[in-house]
Each structure stands twice: as structure tokens, then as C-alpha cells.
Short mmCIF file of C-alpha atoms in Angstrom, two decimals:
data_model
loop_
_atom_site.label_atom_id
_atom_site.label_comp_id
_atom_site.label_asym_id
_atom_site.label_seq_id
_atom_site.Cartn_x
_atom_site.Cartn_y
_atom_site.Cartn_z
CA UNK I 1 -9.69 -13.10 25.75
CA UNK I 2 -10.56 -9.60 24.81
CA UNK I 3 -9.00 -6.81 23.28
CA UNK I 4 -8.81 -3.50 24.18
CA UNK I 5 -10.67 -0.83 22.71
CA UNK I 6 -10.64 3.08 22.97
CA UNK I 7 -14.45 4.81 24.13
CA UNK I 8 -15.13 8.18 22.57
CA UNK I 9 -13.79 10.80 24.01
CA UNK I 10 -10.36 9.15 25.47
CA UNK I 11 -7.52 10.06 23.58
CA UNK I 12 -5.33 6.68 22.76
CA UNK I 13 -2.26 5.93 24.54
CA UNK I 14 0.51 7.71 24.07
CA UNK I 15 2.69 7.21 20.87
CA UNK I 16 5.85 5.15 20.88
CA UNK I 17 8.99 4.96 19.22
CA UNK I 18 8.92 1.95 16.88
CA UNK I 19 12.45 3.03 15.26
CA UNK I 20 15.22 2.03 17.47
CA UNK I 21 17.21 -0.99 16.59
CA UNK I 22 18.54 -1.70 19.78
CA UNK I 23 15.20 -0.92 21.66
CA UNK I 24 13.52 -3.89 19.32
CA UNK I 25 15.83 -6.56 20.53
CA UNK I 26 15.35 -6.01 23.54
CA UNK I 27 11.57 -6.71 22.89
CA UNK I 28 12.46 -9.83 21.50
CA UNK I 29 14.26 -10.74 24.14
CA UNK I 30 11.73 -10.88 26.68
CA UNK I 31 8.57 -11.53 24.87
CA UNK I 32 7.42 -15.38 25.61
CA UNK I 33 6.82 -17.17 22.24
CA UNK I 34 3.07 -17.99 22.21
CA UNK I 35 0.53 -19.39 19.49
CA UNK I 36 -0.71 -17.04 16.98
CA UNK I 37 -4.40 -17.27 17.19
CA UNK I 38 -3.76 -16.66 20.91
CA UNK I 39 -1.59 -13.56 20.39
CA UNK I 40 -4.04 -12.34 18.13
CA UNK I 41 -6.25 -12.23 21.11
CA UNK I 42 -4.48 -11.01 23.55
CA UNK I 43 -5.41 -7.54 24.86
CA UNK I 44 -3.56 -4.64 24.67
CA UNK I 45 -3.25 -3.17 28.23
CA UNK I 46 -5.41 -3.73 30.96
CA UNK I 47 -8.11 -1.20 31.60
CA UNK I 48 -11.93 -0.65 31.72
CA UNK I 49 -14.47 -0.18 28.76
CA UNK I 50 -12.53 -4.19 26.83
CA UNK I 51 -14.55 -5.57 23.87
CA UNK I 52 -15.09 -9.41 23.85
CA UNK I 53 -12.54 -10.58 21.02
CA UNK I 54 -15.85 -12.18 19.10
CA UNK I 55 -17.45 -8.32 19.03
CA UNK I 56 -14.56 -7.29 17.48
CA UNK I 57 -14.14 -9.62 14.83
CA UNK I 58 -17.23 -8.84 13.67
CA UNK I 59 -17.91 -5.29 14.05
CA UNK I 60 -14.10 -3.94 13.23
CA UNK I 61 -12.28 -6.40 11.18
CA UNK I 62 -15.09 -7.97 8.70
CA UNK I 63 -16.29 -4.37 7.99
CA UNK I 64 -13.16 -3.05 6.82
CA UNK I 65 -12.60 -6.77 4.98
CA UNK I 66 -16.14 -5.91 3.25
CA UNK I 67 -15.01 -2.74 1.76
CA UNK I 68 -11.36 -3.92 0.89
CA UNK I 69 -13.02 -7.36 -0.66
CA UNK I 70 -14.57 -4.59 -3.09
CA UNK I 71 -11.15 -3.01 -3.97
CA UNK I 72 -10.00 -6.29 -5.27
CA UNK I 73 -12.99 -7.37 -7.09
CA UNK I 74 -12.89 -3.97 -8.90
CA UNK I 75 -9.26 -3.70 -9.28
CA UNK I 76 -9.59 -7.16 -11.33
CA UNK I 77 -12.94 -6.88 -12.75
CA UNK I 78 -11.58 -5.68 -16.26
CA UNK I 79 -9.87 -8.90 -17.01
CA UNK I 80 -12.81 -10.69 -17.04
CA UNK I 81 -15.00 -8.44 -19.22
CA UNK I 82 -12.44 -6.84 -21.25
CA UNK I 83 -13.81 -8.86 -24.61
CA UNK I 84 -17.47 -7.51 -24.15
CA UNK I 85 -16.37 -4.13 -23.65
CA UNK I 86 -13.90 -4.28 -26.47
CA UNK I 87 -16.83 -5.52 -28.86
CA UNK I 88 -18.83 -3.14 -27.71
CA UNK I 89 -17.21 0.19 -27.42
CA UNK I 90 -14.65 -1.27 -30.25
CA UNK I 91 -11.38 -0.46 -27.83
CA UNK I 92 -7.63 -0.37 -28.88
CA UNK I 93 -4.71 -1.74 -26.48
CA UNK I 94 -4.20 1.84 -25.57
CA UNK I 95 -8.08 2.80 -24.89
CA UNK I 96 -8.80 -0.73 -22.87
CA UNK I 97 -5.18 -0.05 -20.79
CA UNK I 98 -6.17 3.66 -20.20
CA UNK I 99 -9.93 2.53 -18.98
CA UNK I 100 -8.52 -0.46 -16.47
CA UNK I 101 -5.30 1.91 -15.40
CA UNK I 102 -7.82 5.29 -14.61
CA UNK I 103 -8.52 3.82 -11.61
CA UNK I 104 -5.36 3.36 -10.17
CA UNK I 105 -4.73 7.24 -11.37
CA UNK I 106 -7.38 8.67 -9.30
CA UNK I 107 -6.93 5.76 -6.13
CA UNK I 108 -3.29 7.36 -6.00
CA UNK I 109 -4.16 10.88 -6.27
CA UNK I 110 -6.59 10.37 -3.05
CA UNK I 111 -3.62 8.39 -0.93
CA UNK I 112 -2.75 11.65 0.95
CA UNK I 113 -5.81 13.11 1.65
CA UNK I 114 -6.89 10.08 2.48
CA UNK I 115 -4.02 9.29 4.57
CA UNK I 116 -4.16 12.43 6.55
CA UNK I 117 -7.79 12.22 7.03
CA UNK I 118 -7.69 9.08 8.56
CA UNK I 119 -5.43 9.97 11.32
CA UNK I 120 -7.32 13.10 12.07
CA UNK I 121 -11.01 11.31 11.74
CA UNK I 122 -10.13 7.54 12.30
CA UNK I 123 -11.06 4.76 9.61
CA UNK I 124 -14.89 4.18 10.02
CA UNK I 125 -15.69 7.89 8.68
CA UNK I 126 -13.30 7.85 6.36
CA UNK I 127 -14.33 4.74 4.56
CA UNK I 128 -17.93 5.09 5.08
CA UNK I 129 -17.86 8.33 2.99
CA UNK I 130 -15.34 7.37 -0.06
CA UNK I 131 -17.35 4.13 -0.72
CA UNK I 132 -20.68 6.18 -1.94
CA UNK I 133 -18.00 7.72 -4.45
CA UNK I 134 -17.56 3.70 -5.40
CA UNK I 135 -21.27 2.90 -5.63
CA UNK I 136 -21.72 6.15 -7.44
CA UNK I 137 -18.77 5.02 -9.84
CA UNK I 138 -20.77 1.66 -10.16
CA UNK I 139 -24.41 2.92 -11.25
CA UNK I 140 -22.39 5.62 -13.62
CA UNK I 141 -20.04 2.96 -15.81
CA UNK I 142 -23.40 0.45 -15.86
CA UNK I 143 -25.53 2.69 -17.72
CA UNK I 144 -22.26 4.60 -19.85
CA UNK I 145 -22.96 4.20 -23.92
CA UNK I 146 -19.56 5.82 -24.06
CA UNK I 147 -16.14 5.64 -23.43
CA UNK I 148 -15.68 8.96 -21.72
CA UNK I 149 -18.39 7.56 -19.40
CA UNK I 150 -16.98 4.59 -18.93
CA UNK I 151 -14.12 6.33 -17.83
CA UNK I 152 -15.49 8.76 -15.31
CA UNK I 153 -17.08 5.82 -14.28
CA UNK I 154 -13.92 3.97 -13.74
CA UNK I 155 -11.91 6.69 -11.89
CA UNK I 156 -14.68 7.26 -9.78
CA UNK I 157 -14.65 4.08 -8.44
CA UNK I 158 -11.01 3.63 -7.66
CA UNK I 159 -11.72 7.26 -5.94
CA UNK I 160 -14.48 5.08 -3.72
CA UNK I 161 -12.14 2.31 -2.63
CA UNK I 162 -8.87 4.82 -2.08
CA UNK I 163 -9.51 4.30 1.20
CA UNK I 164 -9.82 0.60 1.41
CA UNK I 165 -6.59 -0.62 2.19
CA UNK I 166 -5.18 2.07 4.20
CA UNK I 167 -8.12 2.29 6.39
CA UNK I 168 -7.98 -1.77 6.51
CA UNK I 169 -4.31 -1.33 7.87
CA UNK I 170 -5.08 1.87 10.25
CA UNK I 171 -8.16 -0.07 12.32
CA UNK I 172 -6.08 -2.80 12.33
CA UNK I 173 -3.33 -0.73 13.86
CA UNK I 174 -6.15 0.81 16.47
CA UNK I 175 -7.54 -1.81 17.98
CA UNK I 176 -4.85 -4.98 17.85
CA UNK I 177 -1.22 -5.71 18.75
CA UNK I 178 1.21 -3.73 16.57
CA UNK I 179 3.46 -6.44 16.93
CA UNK I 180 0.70 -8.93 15.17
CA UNK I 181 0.08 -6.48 12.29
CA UNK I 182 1.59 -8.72 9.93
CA UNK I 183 -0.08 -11.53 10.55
CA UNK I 184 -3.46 -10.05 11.11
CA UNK I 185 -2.51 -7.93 7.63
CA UNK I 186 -2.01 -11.15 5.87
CA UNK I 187 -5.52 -13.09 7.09
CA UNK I 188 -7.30 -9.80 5.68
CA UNK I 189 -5.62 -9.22 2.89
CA UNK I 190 -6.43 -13.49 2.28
CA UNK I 191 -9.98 -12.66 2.86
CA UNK I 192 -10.55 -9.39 1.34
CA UNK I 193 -8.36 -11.31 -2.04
CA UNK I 194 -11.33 -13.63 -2.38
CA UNK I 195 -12.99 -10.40 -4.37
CA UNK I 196 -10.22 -11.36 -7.15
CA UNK I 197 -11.23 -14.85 -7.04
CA UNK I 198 -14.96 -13.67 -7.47
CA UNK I 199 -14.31 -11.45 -10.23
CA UNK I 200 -13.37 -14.81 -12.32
CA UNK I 201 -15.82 -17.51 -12.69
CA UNK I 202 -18.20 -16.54 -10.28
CA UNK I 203 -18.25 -12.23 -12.43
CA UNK I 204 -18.43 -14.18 -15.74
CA UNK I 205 -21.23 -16.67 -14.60
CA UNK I 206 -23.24 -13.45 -13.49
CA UNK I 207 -22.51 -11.22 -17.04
CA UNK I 208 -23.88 -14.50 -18.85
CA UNK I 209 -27.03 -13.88 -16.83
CA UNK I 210 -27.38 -10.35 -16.53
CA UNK I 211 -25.00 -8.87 -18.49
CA UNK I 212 -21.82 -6.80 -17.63
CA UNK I 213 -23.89 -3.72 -16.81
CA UNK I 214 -26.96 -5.21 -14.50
CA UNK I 215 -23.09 -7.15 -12.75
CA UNK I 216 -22.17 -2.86 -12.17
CA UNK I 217 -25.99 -2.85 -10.77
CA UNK I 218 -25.24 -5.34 -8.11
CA UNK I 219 -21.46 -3.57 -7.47
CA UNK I 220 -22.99 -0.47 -6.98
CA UNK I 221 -25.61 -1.39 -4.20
CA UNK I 222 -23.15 -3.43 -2.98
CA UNK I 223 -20.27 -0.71 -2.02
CA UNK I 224 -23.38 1.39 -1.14
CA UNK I 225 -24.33 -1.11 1.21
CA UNK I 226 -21.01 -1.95 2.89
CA UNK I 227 -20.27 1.96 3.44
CA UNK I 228 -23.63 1.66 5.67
CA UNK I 229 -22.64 -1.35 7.52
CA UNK I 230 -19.31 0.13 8.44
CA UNK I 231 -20.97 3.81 9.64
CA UNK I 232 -23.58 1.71 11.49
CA UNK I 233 -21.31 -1.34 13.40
CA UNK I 234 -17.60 0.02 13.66
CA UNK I 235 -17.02 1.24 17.42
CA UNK I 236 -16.35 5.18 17.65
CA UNK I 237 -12.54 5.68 18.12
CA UNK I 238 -11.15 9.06 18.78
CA UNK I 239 -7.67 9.35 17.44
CA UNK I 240 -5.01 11.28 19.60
CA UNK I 241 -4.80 15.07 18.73
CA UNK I 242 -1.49 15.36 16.69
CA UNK I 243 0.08 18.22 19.97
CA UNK I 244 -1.24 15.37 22.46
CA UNK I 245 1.35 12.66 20.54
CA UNK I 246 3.79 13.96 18.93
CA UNK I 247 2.12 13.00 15.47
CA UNK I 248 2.56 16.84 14.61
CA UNK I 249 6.45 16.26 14.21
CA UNK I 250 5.93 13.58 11.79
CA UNK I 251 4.27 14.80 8.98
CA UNK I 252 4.13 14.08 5.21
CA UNK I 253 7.56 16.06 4.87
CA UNK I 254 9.43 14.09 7.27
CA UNK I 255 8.23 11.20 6.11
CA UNK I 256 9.37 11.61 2.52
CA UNK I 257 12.47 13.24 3.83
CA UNK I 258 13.80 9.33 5.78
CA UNK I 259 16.24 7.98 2.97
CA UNK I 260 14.39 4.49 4.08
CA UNK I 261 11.54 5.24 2.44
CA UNK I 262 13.49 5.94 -0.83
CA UNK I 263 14.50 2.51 -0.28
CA UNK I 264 11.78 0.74 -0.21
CA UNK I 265 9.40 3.08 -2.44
CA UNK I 266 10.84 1.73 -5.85
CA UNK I 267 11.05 -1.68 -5.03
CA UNK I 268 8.03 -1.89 -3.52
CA UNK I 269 6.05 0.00 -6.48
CA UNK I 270 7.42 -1.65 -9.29
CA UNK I 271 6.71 -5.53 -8.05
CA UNK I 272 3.48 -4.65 -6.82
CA UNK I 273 2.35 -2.03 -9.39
CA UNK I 274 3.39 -4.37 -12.02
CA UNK I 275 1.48 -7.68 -10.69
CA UNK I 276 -1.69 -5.62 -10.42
CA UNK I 277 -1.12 -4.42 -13.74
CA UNK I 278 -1.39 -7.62 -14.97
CA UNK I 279 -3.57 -9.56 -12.86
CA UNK I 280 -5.79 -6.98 -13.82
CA UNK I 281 -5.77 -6.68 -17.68
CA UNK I 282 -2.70 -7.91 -18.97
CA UNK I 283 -2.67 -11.64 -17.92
CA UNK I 284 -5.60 -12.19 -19.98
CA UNK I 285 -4.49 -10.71 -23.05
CA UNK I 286 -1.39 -12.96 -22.69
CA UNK I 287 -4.07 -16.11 -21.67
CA UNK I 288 -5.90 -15.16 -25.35
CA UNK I 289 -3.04 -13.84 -27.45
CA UNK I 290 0.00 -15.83 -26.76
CA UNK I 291 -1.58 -18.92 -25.21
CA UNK I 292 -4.23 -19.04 -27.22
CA UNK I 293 -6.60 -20.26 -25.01
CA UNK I 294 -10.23 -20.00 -25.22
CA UNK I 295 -12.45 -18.51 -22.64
CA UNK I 296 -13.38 -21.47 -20.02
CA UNK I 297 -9.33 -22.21 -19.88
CA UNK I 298 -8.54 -18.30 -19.73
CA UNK I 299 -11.29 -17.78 -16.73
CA UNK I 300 -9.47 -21.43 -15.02
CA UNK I 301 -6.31 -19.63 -15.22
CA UNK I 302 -7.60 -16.11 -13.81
CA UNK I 303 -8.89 -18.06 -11.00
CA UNK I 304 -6.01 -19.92 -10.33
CA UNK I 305 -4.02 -16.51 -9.84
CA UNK I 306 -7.04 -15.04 -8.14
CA UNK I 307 -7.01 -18.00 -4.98
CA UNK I 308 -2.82 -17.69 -5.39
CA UNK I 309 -3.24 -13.67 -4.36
CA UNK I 310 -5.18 -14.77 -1.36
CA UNK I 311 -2.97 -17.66 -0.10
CA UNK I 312 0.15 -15.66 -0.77
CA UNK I 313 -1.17 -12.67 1.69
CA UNK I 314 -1.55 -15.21 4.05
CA UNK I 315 1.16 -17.04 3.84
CA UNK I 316 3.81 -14.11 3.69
CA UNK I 317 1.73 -12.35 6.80
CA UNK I 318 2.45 -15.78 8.67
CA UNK I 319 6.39 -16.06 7.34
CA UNK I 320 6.90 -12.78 7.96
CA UNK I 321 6.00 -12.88 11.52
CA UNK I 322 7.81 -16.50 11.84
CA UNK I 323 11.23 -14.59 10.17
CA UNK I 324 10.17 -11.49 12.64
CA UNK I 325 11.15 -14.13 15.84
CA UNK I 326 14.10 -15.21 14.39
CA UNK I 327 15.62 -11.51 13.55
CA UNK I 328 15.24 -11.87 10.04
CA UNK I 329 13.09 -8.45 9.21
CA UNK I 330 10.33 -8.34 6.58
CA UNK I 331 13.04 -6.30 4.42
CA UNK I 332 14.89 -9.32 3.65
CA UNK I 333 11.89 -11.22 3.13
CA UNK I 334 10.29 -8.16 0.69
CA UNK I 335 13.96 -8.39 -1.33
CA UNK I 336 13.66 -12.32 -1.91
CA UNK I 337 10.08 -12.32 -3.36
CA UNK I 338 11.44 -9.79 -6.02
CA UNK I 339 13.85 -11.93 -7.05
CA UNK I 340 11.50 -14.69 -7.84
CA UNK I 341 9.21 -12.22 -9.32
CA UNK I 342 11.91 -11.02 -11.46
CA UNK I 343 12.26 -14.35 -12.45
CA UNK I 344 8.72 -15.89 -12.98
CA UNK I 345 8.46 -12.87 -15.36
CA UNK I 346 11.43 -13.51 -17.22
CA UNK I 347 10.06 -17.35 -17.94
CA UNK I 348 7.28 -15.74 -19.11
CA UNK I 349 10.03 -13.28 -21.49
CA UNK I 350 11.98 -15.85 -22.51
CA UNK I 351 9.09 -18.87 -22.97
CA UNK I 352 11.12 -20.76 -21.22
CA UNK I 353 9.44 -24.81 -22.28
CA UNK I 354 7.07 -24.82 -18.73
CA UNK I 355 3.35 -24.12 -18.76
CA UNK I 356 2.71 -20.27 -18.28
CA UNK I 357 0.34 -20.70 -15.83
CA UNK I 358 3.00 -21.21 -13.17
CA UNK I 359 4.81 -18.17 -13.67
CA UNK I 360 1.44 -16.39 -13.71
CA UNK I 361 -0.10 -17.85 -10.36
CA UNK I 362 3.44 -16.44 -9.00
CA UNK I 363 2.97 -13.43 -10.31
CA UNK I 364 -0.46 -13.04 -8.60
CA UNK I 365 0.78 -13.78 -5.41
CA UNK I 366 3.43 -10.56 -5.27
CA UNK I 367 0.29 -8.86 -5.27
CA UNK I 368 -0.02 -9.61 -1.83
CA UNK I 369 3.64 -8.23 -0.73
CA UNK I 370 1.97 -5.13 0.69
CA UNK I 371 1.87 -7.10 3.58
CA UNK I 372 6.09 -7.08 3.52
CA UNK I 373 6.37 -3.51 2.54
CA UNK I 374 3.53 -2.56 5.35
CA UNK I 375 5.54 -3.92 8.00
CA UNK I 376 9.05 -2.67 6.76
CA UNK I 377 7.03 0.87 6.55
CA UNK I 378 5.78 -0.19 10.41
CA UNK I 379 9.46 0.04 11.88
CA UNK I 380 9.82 3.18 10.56
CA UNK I 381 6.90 5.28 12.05
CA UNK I 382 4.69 5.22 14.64
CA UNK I 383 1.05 4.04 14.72
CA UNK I 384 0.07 7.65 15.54
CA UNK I 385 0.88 8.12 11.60
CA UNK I 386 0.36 5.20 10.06
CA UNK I 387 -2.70 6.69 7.77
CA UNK I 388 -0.08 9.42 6.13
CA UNK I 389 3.22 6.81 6.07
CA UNK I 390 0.87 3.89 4.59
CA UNK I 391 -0.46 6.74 1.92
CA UNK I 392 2.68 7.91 1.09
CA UNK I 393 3.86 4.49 -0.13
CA UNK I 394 0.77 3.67 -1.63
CA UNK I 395 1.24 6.67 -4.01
CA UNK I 396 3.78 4.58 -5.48
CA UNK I 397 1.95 1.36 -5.31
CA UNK I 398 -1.06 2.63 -7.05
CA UNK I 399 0.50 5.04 -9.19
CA UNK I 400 3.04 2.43 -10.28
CA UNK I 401 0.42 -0.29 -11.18
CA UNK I 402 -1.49 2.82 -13.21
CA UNK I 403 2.01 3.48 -15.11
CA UNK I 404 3.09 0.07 -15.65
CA UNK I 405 -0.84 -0.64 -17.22
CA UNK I 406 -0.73 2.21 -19.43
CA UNK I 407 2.81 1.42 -20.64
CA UNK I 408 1.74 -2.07 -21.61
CA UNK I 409 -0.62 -1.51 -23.19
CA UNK I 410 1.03 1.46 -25.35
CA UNK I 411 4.12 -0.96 -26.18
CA UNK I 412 1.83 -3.66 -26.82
CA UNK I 413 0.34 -1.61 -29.92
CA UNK I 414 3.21 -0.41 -31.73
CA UNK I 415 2.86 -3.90 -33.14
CA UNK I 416 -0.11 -4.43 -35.35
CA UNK I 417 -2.84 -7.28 -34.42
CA UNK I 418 -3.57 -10.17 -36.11
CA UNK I 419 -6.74 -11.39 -36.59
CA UNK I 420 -7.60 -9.76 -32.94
CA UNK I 421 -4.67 -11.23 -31.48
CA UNK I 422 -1.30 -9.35 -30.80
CA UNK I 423 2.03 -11.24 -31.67
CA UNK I 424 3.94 -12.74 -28.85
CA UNK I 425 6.88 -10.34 -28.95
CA UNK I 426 4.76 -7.05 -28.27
CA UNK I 427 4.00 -8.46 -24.93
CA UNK I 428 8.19 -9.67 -24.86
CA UNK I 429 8.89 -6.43 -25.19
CA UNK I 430 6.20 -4.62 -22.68
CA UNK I 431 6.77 -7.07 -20.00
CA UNK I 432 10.72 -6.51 -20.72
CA UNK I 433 10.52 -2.74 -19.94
CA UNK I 434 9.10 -3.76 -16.60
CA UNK I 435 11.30 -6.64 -15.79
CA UNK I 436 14.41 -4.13 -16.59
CA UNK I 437 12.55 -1.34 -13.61
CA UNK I 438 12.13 -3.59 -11.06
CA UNK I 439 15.89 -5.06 -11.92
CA UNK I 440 16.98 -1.45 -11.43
CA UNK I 441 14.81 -0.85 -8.18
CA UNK I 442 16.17 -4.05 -6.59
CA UNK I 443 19.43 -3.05 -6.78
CA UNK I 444 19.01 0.50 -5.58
CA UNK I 445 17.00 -1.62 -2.08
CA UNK I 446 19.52 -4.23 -1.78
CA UNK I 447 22.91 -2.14 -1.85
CA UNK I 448 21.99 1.24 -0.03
CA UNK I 449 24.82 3.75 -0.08
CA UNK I 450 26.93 4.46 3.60
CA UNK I 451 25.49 8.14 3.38
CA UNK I 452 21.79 6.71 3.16
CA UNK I 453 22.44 4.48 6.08
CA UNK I 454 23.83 7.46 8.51
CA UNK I 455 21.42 10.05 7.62
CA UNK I 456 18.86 6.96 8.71
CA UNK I 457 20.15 6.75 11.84
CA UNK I 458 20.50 10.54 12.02
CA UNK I 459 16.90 10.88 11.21
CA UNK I 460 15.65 8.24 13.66
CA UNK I 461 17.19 10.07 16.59
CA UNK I 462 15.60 13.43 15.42
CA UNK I 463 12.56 11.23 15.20
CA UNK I 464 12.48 9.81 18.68
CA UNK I 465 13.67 13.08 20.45
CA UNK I 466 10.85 15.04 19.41
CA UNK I 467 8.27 12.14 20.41
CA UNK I 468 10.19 11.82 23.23
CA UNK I 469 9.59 15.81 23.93
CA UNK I 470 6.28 15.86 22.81
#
């Protein structure tokens, strides 16, 4: 099987429609069911210039996994060193949830650049470039003797992986089936998760050895290294001038303007922002404070919700497209993970008589619902602009999770720590506030007003007549 790929120079095909209701049963209508592995393989049109399915693997989708792999391994690298930088640098709740969260604050500022960039210049520049901003981040926060260096540090590094999840989502959108993107987003998120699984046992095994600064050493040639291999490997694609398909009628204005996205832009920021808030810092205060568990049982537990983030990507990409064939959309699906995320957080709340670390391992895997709030975002737009829609929602992924951190930690210290440890209720309360969001944004999702739903359809034929003109 091969798949087909664009050569430099040829503009894609054109863009299509991926809005109409009706137009989408009809696809399922007619489309045989076949294995997923094989659909995965399948080629998108027939034509000259095809790349043998093993070539692409390789030199488009373990590239971008490389650099998104990073993205999770810093994202969660905090947890696990949060004690020697607190004994070093002699951090409050406040200072420790400010240095984790500054790197969500400067990944979301970049989403729109970013986003636009990568439809006008196509994922392997884009990503190439930001990651020397991560290696550069790297060197800077493992030779920092203070915090305001640790900080720059910090936000440059989420600056250097910005791109890493976007640009994952836009070559997969390039060069495979859209109708597969699910799926195929689930196995790489799966993979690329495996960075939160090595910033546990594997990170802490390493900062025994070397310490936590010759561990930002090896990060830093690391990111420096994968923004090479992607420049050098990934195939050339030219994306389609925005005049040449229609992409110039969907721009960042229309695409906050749908009422859909206001749907799903609350929901989907406050469960995802808040489980990367705490996978990242927060679960292993709770691990130390509340649970009182010492350091081998704390890292156990990280891992445990480290290999539950990459098993949940994969198994919601694969449910997902299973629901997909039945007509049950990834809406539906996104709406019923909240509620159990709602509620492993409110076992947590209440301390309801189970072990924690169930409710936590949960928790970890919501991480992983960008794949659900990717595809909803999918039936929306078209691939031309997938870069700016994806962007514009991950504004409110990132800049939820750098919120929701910061919060924590600043309700977390209006009660005063004993003997190192902070009391039980302050996280109560702190996890409460964000229980009592999402409650709110679930609501707002699952009960959409009449008017919303009209101007949708309203704005969907607007949407297809211009691409249709175009």
C-alpha cells in the first residue's frame, strides 16, 4: 500500500467542505467497512510521485512523534523534580506553580502564530525552527542559579514545543486519510505520551546520576537534535495558496465567530487544562501531602498516570473512530469523559474510602481527550485550515492548564504548611474551584441554546458557499 504524497511545487488538492451534516451520511453510507491498519494505509487518490507507506512512517510520522514526545516529557518534568528545586531555590506553592505554569503561558501565546504559520509554510519548517527555542530553553534553566532564570528558562521552552502538537495534527492531516485522523491522532499521541512516562522513573533514575541540571543537558541536545532530524527527513510539502482554496475565507475571525467553537472551547479547556495541571505539578504534591507517600511510591504512582495518558490517547482515537461508524460523533464521546472526570475528581474532593491512585490514573488519561476535541474541531473546518482552527482551541487548552496551575497553587497557600506538607483541605478547596468550572462548562456544551444551533447552520452555509466559489 502507499500513500499519497504532494512533490514541491504542486499545490494540494482542492479544499473540501467537511461541514455538512447531510453530505457526511452520505459518506457513511457508501464507504465499505475495512480493518484499521489497512485504512491507515490506504492511499489517498491515485496519481504519480506515491511514497511507500514504510517511507512514510518513518520520515513523516516518527519525526513529528520525536518532537511531540518532547512536549510531554517537558510538560511533566516538574513533578518529578519539584523537591530538588524547592530545596534549592527554597520555592513557595505560588513560586513552584508560577515556574511549572510559565510554560503553558508562553506555549499559548505562540498558538496563533504558530497556527497561521503552519498553513502558510507547512509543519516541517515550522517545527524545525521553534524546537532550537526548546533546546535553547534547555541549556538556559540547566545552568540558572536563579529563579528569574529558571523562569525564562521555562517559558522558553514551552515557546520551543508550541508547535508540537499542532504541527503533529497538521502533517498528519497532509499526508493521510482525514477520515483516519482520529485514529492515527490517538497512536501518536500514545507514542509521543511515553515522554510522560519517561519523565517518572526513568527522569528520576537520571537526576540521581547526573543531577537535575546535567538531565536539562541531555533535553537540550536532545530537542536540538530532533529539530535537525525533522529539517533533514520530512518530505517538502507545499501547502495550497490561501486564493487557490478558499482558505482566505476562513480565517482566525471566522473561526472564532462559529457559535460551535464556543461550545466546545470551555469544555474542552477546562478538562484538559486541568489534567495537565495536575499531572504536571499538582498530583505529586497531593502523592506527598495528603497521601503521604514517600518518594519510590510517589514516582510508582506518576508512572502509573504517565502509561494511563498514553493508553487513553489510544484507546479514545480507536473508540472514537468505532462510535464515528455507528453515527455516534466524537462530541458525545468528548461530553461522557467529562463526566467521569468530573467525577474521579470529586472522589478525590470528597476522599471517598478507595485508593487515590485510581481517580488519579483517570485523571491522566483526559489528558489525552485532545484527540475528541481534535476531531469535533475536524467537522467544523477544512484541512486547508486546520493549523489556525487547531491553534485557536489550543489557546484555551494551554492557557487553561496555565490558569488552572497557577490557581492551585495560589489557593493551595492561603493555608499555612505543616512541617513541609500542606493540609488536605487546601488542595479540597483548589481542586473544588476547578471541579465547579468544568461543572459549569459541561453544561454550557451539553444544552446549547436554539439561537446557537441556527446561527451554526447559518454559518456553515456561508462557509461552504464561499469554498464552493472560491
Amino acid at each position: 500500500m502507499a500513500v499519497q504524497s504532494v512533490p514541491e511545487g504542486e499545490p494540494e488538492e482542492p479544499a473540501r467542505s467537511q461541514i455538512s451534516a447531510g453530505s457526511a451520511a452520505a459518506d457513511r453510507d457508501v464507504t465499505p467497512a475495512v480493518d484499521d491498519l489497512q485504512a491507515l494505509a490506504m492511499p489517498r487518490q491515485a496519481g504519480p510521485g506515491q511514497m511507500p507507506m514504510w517511507q512514510l512512517m518513518f520520515r513523516v510520522f516518527l519525526p513529528f512523534v520525536g518532537a511531540y514526545y518532547l512536549s510531554f516529557l517537558f510538560r511533566t518534568i516538574n513533578a518529578t523534580i519539584a523537591g530538588s528545586l524547592t530545596a534549592e531555590f527554597g520555592l513557595s506553592a505560588g513560586n513552584l506553580g508560577l515556574l511549572t505554569s510559565v510554560y503553558f503561558l508562553t506555549f499559548a501565546v505562540a498558538q496563533i502564530p504558530i497556527g497561521i504559520l503552519l498553513d502558510r509554510h507547512g509543519p516541517r519548517l515550522v517545527q524545525s525552527a521553534v524546537l532550537l527555542a526548546a533546546a535553547a530553553g534547555a541549556a538556559l534553566f540547566a545552568v540558572s542559579d536563579h529563579f528569574l532564570l529558571l523562569l525564562a528558562g521555562r517559558a522558553l521552552i514551552g515557546l520551543g514545543v508550541a508547535a508540537a502538537m499542532t504541527s503533529s495534527l497538521k502533517a498528519l492531516l497532509l499526508w493521510f486519510p482525514g477520515e483516519r485522523v482520529p485514529l492515527l491522532n490517538g497512536l501518536m499521541i500514545m507514542m509521543a505520551a511515553s515522554g510522560a512516562v519517561t519523565a517518572t522513573l526513568p527522569a528520576d533514575w537520571l537526576v540521581a546520576s547526573i543531577g537535575w541540571r546535567g538531565l536539562f543537558n541531555l533535553l537540550a541536545l536532545g530537542s536540538l537534535g530532533c529539530s535537525l532530524l525533522i529539517f533533514l527527513i520530512v518530505p517538502k510539502v507545499v501547502p495550497a495558496s490561501p486564493s487557490a482554496s478558499g482558505a482566505a475565507k476562513i480565517g482566525l475571525k471566522t473561526i472564532y465567530a462559529d457559535p460551535r467553537f464556543w461550545r466546545l472551547a470551555p469544555l474542552s479547556a477546562t478538562c484538559i487544562g486541568t489534567a495537565w495541571s495536575l499531572q504536571g505539578l499538582w498530583a505529586a504534591s497531593w502523592f506527598s501531602d495528603v497521601d503521604s507517600l514517600g518518594r519510590p511510591a510517589l514516582l510508582q504512582n506518576l508512572l502509573m498516570m504517565a502509561i494511563a495518558l498514553s493508553v487513553g490517547a489510544l484507546v479514545l482515537g480507536v473508540v472514537a473512530d468505532r462510535l464515528r461508524r455507528r453515527g455516534i460523533g466524537p462530541g458525545q464521546l468528548l461530553s461522557s469523559v467529562a463526566i467521569l472526570f468530573i467525577a474521579a475528581q470529586s472522589a478525590l474532593i470528597v476522599r471517598l474510602p478507595l485508593p487515590s491512585g485510581i481517580s488519579w490514573v483517570f485523571i491522566a488519561s483526559v489528558g489525552a481527550a485532545t484527540v475528541l476535541s481534535y476531531a469535533v474541531l475536524a467537522e467544523y473546518f477544512p484541512k486547508e485550515v486546520a493549523g489556525r482552527a487547531n491553534a485557536a482551541l489550543n489557546v484555551f487548552h494551554i492557557g487553561g492548564a496555565f490558569a488552572l496551575q497557577c490557581l492551585t497553587g495560589l489557593v493551595v497557600q492561603l493555608w499555612p504548611p505543616a512541617g513541609g506538607h500542606y493540609p488536605a483541605i487546601a488542595y479540597q478547596a483548589a481542586f473544588g474551584v476547578n471541579v465547579a468550572l468544568q461543572i459549569a462548562a459541561a453544561i454550557w456544551f451539553m444544552l446549547p441554546s436554539r439561537a446557537n444551533a441556527e446561527s451554526s447552520g447559518e454559518y456553515s452555509l456561508f462557509v461552504e458557499r464561499d469554498l464552493r466559489r472560491a
